[in-house]
GROMACS .gro file of C-alpha atoms in nm:
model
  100
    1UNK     CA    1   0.000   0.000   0.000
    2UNK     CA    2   0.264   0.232   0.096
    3UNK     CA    3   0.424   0.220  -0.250
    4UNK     CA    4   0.082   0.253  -0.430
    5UNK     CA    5   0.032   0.566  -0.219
    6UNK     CA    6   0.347   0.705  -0.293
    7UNK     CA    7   0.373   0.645  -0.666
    8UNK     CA    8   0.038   0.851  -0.677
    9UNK     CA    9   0.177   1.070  -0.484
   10UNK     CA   10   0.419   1.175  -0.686
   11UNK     CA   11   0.244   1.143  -1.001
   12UNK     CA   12   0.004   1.413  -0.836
   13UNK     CA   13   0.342   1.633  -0.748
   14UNK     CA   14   0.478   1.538  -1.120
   15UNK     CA   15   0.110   1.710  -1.291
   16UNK     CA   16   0.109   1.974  -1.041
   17UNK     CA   17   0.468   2.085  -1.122
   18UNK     CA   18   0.452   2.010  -1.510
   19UNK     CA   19   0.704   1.724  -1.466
   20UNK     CA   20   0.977   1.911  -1.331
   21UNK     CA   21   1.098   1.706  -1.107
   22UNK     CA   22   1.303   1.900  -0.845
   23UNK     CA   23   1.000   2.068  -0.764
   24UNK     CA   24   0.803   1.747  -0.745
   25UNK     CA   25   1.097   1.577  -0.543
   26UNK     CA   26   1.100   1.899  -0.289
   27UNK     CA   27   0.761   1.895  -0.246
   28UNK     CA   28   0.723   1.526  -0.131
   29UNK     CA   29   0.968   1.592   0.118
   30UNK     CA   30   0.886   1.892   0.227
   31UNK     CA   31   0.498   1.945   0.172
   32UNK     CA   32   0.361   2.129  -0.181
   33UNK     CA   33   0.276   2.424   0.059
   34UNK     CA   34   0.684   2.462   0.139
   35UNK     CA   35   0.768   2.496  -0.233
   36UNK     CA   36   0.471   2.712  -0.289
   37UNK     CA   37   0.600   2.972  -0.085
   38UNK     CA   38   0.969   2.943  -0.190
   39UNK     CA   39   0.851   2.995  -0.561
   40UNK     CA   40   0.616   3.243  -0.458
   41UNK     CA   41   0.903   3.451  -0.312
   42UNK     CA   42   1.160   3.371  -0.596
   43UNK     CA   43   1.023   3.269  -0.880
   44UNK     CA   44   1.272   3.292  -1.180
   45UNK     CA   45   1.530   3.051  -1.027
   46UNK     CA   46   1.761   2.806  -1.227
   47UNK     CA   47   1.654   2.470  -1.091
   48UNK     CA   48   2.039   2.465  -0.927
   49UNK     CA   49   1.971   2.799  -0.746
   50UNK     CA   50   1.619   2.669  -0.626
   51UNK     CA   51   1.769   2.354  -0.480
   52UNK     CA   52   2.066   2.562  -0.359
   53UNK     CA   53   1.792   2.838  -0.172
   54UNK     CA   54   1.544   2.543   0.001
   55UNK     CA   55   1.540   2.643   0.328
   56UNK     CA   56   1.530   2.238   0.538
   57UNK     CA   57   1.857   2.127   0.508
   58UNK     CA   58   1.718   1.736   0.477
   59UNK     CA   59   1.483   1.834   0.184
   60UNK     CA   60   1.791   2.013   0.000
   61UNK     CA   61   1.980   1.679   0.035
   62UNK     CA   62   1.699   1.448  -0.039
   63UNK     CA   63   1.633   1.648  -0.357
   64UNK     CA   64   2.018   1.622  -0.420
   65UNK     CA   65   2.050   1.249  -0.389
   66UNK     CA   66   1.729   1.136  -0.625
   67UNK     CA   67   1.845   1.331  -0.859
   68UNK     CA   68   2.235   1.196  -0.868
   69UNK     CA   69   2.067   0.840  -0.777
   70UNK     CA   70   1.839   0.873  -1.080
   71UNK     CA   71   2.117   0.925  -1.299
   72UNK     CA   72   2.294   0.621  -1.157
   73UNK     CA   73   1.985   0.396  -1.248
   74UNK     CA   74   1.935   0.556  -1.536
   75UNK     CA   75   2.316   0.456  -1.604
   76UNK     CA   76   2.263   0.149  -1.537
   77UNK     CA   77   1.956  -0.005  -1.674
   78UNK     CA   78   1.948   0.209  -1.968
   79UNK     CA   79   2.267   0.208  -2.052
   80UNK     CA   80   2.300   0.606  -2.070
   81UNK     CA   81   2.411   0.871  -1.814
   82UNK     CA   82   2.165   1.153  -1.800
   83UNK     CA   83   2.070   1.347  -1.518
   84UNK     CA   84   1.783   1.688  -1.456
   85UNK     CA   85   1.928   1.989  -1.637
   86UNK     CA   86   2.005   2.197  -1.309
   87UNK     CA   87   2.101   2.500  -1.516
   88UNK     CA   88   1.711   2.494  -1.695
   89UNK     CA   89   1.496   2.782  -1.583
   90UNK     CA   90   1.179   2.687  -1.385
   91UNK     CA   91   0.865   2.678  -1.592
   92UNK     CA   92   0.683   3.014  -1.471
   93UNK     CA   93   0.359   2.836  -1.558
   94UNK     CA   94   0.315   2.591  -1.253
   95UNK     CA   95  -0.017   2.618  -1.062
   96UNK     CA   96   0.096   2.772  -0.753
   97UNK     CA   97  -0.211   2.650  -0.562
   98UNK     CA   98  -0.305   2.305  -0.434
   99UNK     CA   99  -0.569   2.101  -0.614
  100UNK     CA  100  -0.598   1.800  -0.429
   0.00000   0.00000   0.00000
């Protein structure tokens, strides 16, 4: 059950945040409302200065690790190394409200 949850869980965070997965990744650690507010305050951020500005020291590193882990799997079941484009802007058009 607890993976079922999760995996819809994210998949909620993933449509919310139009796939961009720091944001998505941040936000199931550190609740949607967290990463509302830091985008409300600063909202033209390269995803590496977002990650760089979140405020919880634990979500910063949690966001930091799936994203290097990601690339490791991605490595090694796909044969490729790829990994989020840090230096990408963050899409101005996320919903910054909650619609669940």
């Amino acid at each position: 059950k607890n993976i079922k949850y999760g995996t819809w869980y994210i998949g909620q965070l993933l449509s919310q945040y139009n796939d961009q997965w720091p944001l998505a990744i941040a936000s199931y650690n550190a609740g949607p409302e967290n990463v509302i507010n830091w985008l409300n305050r600063r909202p033209y951020l390269d995803f590496d200065e977002f990650i760089e500005s979140i405020r919880f020291t634990e979500t910063q590193y949690y966001v930091k690790k799936v994203i290097q882990t990601t690339a490791i799997y991605k490595w090694l079941y796909e044969g490729k190394f790829s990994s989020w484009d840090v230096t990408q802007k963050i899409d101005p058009q996320i919903k910054t409200t909650i619609r669940w």
